[in-house]
mmCIF file of C-alpha atoms and ligand atoms in Angstrom:
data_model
loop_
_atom_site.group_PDB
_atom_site.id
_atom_site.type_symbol
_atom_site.label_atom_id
_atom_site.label_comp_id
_atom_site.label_asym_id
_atom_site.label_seq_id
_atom_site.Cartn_x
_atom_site.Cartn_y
_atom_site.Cartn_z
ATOM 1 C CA UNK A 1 -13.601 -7.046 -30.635
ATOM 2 C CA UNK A 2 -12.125 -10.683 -30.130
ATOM 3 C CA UNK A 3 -11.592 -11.042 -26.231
ATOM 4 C CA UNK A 4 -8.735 -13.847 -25.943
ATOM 5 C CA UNK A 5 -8.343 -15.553 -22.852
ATOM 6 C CA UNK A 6 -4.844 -15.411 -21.643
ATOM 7 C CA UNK A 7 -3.946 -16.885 -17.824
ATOM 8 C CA UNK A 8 -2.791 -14.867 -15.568
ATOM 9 C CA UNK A 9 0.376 -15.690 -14.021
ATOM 10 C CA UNK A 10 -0.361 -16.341 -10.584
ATOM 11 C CA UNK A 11 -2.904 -18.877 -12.545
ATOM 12 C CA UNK A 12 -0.220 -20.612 -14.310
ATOM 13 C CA UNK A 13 2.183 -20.602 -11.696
ATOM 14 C CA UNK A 14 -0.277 -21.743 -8.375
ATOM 15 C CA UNK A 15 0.557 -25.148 -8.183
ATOM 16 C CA UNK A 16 -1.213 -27.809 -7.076
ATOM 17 C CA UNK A 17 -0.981 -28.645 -3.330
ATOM 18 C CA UNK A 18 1.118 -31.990 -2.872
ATOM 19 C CA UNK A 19 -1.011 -34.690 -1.499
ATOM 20 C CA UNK A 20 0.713 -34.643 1.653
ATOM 21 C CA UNK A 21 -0.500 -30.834 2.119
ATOM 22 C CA UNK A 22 -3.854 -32.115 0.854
ATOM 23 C CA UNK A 23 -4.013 -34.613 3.356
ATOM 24 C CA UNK A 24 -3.482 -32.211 6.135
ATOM 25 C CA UNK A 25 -6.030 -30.081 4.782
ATOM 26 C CA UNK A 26 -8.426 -32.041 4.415
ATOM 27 C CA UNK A 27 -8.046 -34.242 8.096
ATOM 28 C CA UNK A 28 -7.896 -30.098 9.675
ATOM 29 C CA UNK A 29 -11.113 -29.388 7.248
ATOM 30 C CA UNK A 30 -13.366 -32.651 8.713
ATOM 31 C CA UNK A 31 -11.611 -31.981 12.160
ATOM 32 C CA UNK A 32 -12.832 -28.184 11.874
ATOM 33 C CA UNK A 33 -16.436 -29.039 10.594
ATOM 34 C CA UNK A 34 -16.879 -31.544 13.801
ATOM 35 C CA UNK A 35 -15.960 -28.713 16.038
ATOM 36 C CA UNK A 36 -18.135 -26.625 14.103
ATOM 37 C CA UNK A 37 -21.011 -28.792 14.609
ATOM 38 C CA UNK A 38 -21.626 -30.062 11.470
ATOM 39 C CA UNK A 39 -21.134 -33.667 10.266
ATOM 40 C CA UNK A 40 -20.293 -34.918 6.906
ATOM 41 C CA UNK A 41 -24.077 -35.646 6.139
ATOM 42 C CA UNK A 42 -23.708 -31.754 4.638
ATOM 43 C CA UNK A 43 -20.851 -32.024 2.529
ATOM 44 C CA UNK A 44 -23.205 -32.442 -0.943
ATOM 45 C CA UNK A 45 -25.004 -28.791 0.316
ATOM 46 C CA UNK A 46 -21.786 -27.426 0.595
ATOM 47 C CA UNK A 47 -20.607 -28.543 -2.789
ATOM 48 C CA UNK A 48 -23.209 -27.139 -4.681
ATOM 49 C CA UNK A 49 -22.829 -23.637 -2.772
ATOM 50 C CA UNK A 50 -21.271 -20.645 -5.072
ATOM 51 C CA UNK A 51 -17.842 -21.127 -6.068
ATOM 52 C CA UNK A 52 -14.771 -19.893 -4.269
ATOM 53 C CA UNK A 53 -13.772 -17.675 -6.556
ATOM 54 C CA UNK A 54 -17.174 -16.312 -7.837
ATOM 55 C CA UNK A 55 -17.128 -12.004 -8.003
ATOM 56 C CA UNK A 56 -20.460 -11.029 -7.322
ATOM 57 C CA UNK A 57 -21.106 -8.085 -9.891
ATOM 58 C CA UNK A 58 -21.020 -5.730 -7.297
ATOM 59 C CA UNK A 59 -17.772 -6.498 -5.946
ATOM 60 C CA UNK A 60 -16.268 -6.476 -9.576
ATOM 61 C CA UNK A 61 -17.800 -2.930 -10.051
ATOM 62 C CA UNK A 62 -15.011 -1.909 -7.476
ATOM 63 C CA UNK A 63 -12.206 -3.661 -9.123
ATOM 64 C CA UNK A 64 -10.327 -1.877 -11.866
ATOM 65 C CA UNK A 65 -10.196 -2.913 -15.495
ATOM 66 C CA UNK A 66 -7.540 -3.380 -17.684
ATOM 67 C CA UNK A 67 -4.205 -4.865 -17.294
ATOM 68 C CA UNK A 68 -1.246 -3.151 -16.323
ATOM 69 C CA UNK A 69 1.281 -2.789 -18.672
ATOM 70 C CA UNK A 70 5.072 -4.156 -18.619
ATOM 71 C CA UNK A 71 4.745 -6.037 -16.047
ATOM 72 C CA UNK A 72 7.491 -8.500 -15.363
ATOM 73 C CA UNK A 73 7.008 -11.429 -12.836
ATOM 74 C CA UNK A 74 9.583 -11.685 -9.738
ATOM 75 C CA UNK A 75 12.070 -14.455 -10.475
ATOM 76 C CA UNK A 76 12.268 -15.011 -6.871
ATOM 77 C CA UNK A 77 8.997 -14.464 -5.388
ATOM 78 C CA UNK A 78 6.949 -16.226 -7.944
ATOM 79 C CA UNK A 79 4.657 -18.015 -5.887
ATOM 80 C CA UNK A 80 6.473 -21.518 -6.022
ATOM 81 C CA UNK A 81 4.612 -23.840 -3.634
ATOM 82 C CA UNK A 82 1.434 -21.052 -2.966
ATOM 83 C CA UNK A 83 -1.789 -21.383 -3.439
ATOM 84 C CA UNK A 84 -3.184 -18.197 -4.339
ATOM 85 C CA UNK A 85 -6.069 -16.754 -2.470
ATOM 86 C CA UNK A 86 -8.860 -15.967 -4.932
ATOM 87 C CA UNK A 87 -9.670 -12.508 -5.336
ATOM 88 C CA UNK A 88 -13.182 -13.032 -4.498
ATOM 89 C CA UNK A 89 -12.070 -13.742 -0.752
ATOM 90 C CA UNK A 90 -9.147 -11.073 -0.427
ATOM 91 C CA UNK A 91 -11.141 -7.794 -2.087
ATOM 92 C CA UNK A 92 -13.830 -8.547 0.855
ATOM 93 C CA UNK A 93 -12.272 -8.647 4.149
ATOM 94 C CA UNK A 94 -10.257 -6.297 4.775
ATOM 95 C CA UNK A 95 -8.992 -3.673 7.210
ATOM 96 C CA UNK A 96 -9.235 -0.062 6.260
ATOM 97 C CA UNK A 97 -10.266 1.522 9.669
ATOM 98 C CA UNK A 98 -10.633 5.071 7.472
ATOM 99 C CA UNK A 99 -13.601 3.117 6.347
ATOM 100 C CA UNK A 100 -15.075 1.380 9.615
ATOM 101 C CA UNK A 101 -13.749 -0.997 11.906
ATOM 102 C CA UNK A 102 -14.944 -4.497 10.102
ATOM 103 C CA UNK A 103 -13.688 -6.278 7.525
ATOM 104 C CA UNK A 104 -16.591 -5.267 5.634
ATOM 105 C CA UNK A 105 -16.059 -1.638 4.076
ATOM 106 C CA UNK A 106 -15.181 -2.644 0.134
ATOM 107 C CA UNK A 107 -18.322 -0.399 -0.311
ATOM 108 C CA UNK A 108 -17.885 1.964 1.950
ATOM 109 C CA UNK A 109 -14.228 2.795 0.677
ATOM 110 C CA UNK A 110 -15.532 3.416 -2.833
ATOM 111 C CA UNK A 111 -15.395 7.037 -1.157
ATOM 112 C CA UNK A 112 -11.618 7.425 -1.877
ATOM 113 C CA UNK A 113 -10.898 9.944 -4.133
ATOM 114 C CA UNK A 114 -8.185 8.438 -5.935
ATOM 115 C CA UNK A 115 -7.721 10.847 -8.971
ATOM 116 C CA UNK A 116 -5.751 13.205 -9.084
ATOM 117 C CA UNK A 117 -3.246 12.060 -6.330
ATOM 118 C CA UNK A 118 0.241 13.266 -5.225
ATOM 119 C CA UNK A 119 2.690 11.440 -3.741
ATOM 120 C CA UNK A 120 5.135 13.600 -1.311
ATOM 121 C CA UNK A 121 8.627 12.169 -0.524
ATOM 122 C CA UNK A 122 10.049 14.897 2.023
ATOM 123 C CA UNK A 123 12.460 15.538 4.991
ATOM 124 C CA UNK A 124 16.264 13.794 5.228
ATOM 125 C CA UNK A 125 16.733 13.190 1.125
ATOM 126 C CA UNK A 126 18.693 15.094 -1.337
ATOM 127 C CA UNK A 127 15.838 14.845 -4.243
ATOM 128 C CA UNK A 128 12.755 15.908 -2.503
ATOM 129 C CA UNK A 129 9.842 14.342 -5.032
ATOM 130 C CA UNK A 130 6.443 14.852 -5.317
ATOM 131 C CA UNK A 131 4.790 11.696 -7.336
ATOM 132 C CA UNK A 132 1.754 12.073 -9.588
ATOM 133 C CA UNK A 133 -0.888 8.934 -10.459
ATOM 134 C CA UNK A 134 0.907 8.465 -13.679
ATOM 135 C CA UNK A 135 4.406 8.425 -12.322
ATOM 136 C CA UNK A 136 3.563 5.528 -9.528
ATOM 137 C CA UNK A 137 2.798 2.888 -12.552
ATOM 138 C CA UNK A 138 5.611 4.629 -15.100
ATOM 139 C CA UNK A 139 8.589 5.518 -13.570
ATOM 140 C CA UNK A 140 9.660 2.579 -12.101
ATOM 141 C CA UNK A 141 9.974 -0.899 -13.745
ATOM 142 C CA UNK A 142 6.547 -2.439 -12.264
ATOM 143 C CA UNK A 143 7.358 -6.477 -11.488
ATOM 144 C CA UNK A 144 4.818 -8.934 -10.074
ATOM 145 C CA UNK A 145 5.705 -10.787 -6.690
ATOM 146 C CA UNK A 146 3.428 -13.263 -5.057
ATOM 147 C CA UNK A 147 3.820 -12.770 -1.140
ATOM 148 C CA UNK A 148 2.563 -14.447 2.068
ATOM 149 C CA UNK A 149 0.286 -12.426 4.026
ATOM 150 C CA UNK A 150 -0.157 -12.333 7.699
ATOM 151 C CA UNK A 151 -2.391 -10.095 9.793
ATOM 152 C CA UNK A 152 -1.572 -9.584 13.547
ATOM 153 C CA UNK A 153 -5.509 -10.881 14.116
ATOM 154 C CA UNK A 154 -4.057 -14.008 12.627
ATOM 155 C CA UNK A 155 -5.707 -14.473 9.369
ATOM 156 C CA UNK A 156 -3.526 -15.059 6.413
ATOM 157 C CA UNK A 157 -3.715 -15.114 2.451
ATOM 158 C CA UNK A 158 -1.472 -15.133 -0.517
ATOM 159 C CA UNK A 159 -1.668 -12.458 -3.052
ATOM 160 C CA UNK A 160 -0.141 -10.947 -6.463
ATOM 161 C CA UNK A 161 0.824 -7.729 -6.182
ATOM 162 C CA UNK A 162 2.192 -5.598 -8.589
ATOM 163 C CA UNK A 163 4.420 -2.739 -7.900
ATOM 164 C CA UNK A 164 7.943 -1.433 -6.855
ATOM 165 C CA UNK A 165 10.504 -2.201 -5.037
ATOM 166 C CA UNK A 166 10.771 0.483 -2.384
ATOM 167 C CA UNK A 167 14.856 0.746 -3.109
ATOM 168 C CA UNK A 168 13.680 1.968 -6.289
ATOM 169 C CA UNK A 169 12.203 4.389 -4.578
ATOM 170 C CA UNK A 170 15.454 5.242 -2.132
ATOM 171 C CA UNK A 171 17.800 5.539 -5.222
ATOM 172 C CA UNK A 172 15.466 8.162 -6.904
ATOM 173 C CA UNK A 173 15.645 10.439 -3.957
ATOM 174 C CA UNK A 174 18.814 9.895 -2.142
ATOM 175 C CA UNK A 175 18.373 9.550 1.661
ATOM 176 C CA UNK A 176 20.748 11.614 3.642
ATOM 177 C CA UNK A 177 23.190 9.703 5.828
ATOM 178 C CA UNK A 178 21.917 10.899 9.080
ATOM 179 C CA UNK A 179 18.483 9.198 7.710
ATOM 180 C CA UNK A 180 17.541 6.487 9.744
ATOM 181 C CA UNK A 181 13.828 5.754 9.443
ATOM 182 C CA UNK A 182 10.728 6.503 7.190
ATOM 183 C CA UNK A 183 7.097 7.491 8.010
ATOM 184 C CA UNK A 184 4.502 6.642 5.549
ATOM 185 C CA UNK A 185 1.575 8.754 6.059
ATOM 186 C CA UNK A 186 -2.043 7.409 4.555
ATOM 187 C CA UNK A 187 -4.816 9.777 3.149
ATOM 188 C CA UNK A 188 -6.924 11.223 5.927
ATOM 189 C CA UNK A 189 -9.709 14.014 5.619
ATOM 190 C CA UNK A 190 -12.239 13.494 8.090
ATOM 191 C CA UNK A 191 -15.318 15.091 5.690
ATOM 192 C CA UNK A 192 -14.515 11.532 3.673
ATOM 193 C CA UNK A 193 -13.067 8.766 6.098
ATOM 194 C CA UNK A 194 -15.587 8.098 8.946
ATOM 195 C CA UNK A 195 -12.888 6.259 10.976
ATOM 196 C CA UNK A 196 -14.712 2.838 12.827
ATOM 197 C CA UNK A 197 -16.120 5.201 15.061
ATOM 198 C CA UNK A 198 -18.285 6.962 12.288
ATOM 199 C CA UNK A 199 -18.500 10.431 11.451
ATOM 200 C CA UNK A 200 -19.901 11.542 14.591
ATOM 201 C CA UNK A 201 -17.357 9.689 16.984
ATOM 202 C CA UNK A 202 -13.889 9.178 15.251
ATOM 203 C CA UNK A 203 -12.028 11.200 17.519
ATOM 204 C CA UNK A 204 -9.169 10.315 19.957
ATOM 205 C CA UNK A 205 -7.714 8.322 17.501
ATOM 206 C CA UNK A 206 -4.356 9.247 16.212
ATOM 207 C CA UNK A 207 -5.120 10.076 12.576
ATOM 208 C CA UNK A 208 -3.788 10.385 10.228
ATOM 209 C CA UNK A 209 -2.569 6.638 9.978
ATOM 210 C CA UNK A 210 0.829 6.414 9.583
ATOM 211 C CA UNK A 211 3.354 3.628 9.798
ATOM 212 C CA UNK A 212 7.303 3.373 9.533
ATOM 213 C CA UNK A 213 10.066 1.452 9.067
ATOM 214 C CA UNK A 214 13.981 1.618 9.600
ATOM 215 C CA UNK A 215 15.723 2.767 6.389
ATOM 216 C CA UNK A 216 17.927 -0.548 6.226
ATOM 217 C CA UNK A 217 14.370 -2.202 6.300
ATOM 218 C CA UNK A 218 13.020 -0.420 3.709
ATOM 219 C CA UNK A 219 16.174 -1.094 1.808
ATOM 220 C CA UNK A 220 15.832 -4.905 1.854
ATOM 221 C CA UNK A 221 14.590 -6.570 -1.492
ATOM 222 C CA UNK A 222 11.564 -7.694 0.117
ATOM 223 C CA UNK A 223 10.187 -4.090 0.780
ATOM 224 C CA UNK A 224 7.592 -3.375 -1.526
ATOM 225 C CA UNK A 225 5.190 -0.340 -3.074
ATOM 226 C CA UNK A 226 1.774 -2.148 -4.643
ATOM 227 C CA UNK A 227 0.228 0.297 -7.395
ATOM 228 C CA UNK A 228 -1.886 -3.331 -8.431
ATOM 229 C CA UNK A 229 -3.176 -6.898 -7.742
ATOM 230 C CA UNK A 230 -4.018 -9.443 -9.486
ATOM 231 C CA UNK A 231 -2.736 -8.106 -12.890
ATOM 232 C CA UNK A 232 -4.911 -4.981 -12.321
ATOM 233 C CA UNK A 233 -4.403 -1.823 -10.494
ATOM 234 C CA UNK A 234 -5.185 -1.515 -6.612
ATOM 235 C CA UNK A 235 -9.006 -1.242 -5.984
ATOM 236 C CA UNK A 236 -9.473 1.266 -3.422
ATOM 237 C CA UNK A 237 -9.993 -1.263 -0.643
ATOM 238 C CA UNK A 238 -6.791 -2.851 -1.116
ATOM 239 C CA UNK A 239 -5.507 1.054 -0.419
ATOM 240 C CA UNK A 240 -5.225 2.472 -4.382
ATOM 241 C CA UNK A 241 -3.264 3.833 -5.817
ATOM 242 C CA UNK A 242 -0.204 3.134 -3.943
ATOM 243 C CA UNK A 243 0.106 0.652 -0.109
ATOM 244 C CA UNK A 244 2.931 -0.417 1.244
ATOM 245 C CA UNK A 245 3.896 -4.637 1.593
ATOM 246 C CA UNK A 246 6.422 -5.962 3.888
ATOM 247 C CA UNK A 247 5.571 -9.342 4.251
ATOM 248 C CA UNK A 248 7.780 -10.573 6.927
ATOM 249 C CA UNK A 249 6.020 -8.099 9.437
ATOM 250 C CA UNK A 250 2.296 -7.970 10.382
ATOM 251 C CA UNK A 251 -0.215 -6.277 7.505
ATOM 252 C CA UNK A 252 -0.673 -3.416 10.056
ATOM 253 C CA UNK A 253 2.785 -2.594 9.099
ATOM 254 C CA UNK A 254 1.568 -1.880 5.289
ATOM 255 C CA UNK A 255 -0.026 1.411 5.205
ATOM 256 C CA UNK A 256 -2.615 2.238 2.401
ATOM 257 C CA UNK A 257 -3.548 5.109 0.447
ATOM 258 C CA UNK A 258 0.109 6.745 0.993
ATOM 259 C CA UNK A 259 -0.295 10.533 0.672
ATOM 260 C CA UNK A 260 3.166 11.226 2.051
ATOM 261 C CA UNK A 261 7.055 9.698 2.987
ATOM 262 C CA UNK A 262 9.010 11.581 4.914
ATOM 263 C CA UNK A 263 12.345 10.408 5.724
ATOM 264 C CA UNK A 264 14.093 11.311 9.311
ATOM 265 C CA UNK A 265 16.816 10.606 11.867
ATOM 266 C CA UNK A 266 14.281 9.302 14.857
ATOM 267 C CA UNK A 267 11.349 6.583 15.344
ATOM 268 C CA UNK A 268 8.639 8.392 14.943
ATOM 269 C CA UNK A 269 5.343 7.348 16.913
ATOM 270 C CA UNK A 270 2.806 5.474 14.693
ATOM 271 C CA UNK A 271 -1.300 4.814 14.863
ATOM 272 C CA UNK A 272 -1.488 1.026 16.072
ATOM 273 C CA UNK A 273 1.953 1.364 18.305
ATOM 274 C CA UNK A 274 0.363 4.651 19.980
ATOM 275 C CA UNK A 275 -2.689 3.469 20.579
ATOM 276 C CA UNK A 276 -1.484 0.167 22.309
ATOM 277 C CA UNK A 277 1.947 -0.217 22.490
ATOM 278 C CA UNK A 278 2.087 -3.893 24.456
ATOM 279 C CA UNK A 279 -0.073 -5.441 21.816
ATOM 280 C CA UNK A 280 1.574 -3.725 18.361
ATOM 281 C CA UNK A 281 5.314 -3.420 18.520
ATOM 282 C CA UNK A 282 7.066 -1.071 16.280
ATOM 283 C CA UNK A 283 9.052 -3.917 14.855
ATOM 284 C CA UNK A 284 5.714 -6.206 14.562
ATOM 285 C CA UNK A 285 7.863 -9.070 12.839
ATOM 286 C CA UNK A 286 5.816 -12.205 12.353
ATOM 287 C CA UNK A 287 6.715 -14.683 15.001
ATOM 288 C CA UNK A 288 5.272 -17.876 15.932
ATOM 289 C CA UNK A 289 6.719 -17.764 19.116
ATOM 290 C CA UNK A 290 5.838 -14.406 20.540
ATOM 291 C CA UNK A 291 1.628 -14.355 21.206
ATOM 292 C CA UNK A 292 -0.018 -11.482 21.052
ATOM 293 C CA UNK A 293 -1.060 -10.512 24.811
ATOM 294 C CA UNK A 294 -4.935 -11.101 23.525
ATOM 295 C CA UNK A 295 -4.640 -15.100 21.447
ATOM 296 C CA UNK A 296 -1.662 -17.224 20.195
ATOM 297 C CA UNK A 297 0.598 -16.249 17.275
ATOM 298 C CA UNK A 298 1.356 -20.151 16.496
ATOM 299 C CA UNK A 299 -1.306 -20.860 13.783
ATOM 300 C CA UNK A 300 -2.853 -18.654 11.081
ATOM 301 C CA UNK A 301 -6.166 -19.379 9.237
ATOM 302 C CA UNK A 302 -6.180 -18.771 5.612
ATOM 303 C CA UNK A 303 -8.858 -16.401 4.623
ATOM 304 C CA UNK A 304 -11.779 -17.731 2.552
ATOM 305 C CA UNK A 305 -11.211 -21.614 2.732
ATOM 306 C CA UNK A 306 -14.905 -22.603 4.146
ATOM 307 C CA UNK A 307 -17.958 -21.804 4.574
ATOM 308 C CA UNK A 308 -17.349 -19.053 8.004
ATOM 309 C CA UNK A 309 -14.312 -18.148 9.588
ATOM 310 C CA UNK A 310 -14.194 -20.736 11.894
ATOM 311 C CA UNK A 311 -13.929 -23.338 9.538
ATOM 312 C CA UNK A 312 -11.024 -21.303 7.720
ATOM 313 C CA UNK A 313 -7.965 -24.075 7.225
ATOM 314 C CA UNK A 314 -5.198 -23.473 9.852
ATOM 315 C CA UNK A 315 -1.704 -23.810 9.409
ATOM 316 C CA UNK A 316 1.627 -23.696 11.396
ATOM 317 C CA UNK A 317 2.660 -19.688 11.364
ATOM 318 C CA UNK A 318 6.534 -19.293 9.910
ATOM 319 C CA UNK A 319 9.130 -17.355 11.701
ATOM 320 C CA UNK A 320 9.080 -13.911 9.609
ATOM 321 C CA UNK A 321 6.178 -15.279 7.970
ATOM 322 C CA UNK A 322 8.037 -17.685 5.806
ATOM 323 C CA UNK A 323 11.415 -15.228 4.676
ATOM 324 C CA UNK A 324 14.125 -16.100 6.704
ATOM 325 C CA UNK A 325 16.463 -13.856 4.293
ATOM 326 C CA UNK A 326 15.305 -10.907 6.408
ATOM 327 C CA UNK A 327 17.017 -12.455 9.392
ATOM 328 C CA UNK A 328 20.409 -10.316 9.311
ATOM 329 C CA UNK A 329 18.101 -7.243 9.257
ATOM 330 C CA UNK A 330 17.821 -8.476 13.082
ATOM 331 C CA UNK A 331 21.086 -9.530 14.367
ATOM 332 C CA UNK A 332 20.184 -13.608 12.391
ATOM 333 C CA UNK A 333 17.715 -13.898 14.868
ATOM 334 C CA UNK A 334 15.742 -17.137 13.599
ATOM 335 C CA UNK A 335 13.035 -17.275 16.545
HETATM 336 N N1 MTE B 401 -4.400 3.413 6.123
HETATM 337 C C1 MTE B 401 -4.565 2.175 6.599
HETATM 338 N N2 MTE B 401 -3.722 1.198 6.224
HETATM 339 C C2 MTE B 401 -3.882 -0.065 6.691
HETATM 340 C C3 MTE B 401 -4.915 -0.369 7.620
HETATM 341 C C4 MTE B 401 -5.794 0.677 8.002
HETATM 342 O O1 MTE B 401 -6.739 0.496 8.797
HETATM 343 N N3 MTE B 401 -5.601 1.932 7.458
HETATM 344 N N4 MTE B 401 -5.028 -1.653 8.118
HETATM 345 C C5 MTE B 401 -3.812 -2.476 8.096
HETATM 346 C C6 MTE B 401 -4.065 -3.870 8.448
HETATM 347 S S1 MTE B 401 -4.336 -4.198 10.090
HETATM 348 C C7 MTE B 401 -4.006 -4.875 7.529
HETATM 349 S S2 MTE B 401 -4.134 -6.498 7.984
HETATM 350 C C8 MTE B 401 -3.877 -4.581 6.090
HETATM 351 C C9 MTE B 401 -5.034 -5.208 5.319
HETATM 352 O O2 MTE B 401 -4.822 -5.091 3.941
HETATM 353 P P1 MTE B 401 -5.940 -5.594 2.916
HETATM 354 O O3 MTE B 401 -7.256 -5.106 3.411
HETATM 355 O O4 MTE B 401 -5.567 -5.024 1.602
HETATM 356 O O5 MTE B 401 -5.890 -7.079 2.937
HETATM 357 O O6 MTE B 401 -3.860 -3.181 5.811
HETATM 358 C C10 MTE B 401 -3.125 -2.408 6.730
HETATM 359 N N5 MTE B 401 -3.029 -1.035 6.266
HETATM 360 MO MO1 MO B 402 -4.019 -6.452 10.348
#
């Protein structure tokens, strides 16, 4: 078998970082080492370290093979200007509290039975669905969209998903007029998903994880199913086989694993807002200018870009994370 070499798109398309960017970079980078309490004396060490976007095989044993098929790329969100994070960094650190409450739990989420899976679109719709694994990547035209990322902790990264977008999803099973928001609902069975507390001590917290948005949110081009990354379908850490993105909002927002939508005419209470309401607003739209009660919202450090977090390169965070065309979703609110 020949094995031909083709780039991937976010490959092609990743340009380079204008000088001016790379400037600013690099002035934050020596500016970040000082505080670190390193000089340049250690740059050549740190040069010869493992590359950034070296998979240890162990890591690549978790993510999927194969490329998904038909995919077309996003003429709009094409990841003009974005560097994209390598995959190395972003199938690493995540959050997956099913799994434990570090960033750490690629391994432990290996535990995610993926296969078979159904999908349950209920309540307020006039075509009640139930999705198998081989309808999420079939039935609708899948499409590739690069997207800003921005966790509430204030760590960022730039991916490639692959997916849907969720109107696809609204004009398969008609929402009812007196519809006015959407609960997602992530896979919970606490005989497989510890919770951070372990399997012992994962109680009190309001499980299943479930997250929601307005329907005229859901309805905006932005809003997004992932079924893959990366030209490949969703490892299980990333929240296979299907996770929602809505990348003007905070990734707490984008519920994995989804075992269940059910659409409804009230806001119904989800796990971060219930368990502390004054630090993770129902709304949760990135804003610079609204900290969190607990650190600053005005920077973000992209994940992965030295040697600890620390180090990470900061940059300016961007009002609804960098897409102002969700603005009339909230009155043209621009701050
Ligand atoms: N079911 C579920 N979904 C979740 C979470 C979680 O703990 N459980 N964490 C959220 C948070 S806080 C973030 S930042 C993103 C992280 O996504 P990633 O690990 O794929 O980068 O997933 C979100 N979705
Ligand atoms: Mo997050």
């Amino acid at each position: 078998m020949v094995l031909i070499r083709i780039p991937k798109p976010w490959q092609i398309e990743s340009q380079p970082i204008t000088s001016e960017t790379a400037y600013w970079h690099r002035r934050r980078f020596l500016k970040n080492m000082i505080g670190f309490g390193i000089g340049a004396t250690v740059f050549p060490s740190i040069s010869c370290s493992r590359s950034d976007s070296e998979i240890e095989p162990d890591l690549q044993a978790t993510l999927p093979q194969g490329q998904l098929p038909n995919v077309k790329r996003s003429p709009i969100y094409s990841g003009q200007g974005l560097t994209v994070t390598p995959e190395a960094k972003t199938s690493r650190y995540n959050n997956f509290y099913e799994f434990g409450g570090t960033k750490d739990i690629w391994q432990a989420a290996q535990a995610l039975p993926t296969d078979p899976w159904k999908l349950e679109v209920t309540g307020l719709v006039n075509r009640p669905q139930t999705y198998d694994l081989d309808d999420l990547t079939q039935k609708f035209p899948l499409e590739e969209r690069i997207y800003r990322f921005r966790c509430v902790e204030a760590w960022a990264m730039v991916v490639p998903w692959l997916g849907f977008p969720m109107r696809s999803l609204l004009q398969d099973v008609e929402p009812k007029s007196n519809a006015k928001f959407v609960r997602f609902t992530s896979y919970y069975d606490p005989q497989v998903t510890p919770g951070p507390g372990g399997f012992t001590d994962s109680s009190g917290l309001p499980w299943p994880y479930t997250e929601s948005l307005r329907i005229d949110e859901m309805a905006h081009d932005l809003a997004f199913f992932a079924v893959g990354i990366y030209g490949h379908l969703l490892p299980k850490q990333h929240g296979a086989p299907i996770r929602m993105v809505t990348p003007w909002k905070y990734g707490f927002k984008g519920a994995k694993s989804i075992v269940k939508i059910e659409f409804m005419n009230f806001q119904p209470p989800t796990f971060w807002n219930t368990l502390a309401p004054d630090e993770y607003g129902f709304e949760a739209n990135v804003n610079p200018n609204i900290p969190h009660p607990r650190w600053s919202q005005a920077e973000e450090r992209l994940i992965g870009t030295g040697v600890h977090p620390a180090v990470w390169e900061r940059q300016p965070t961007l009002i609804y994370n960098g897409y102002p065309e969700v603005a009339p979703l909230y009155g043209g609110v621009l701050n």
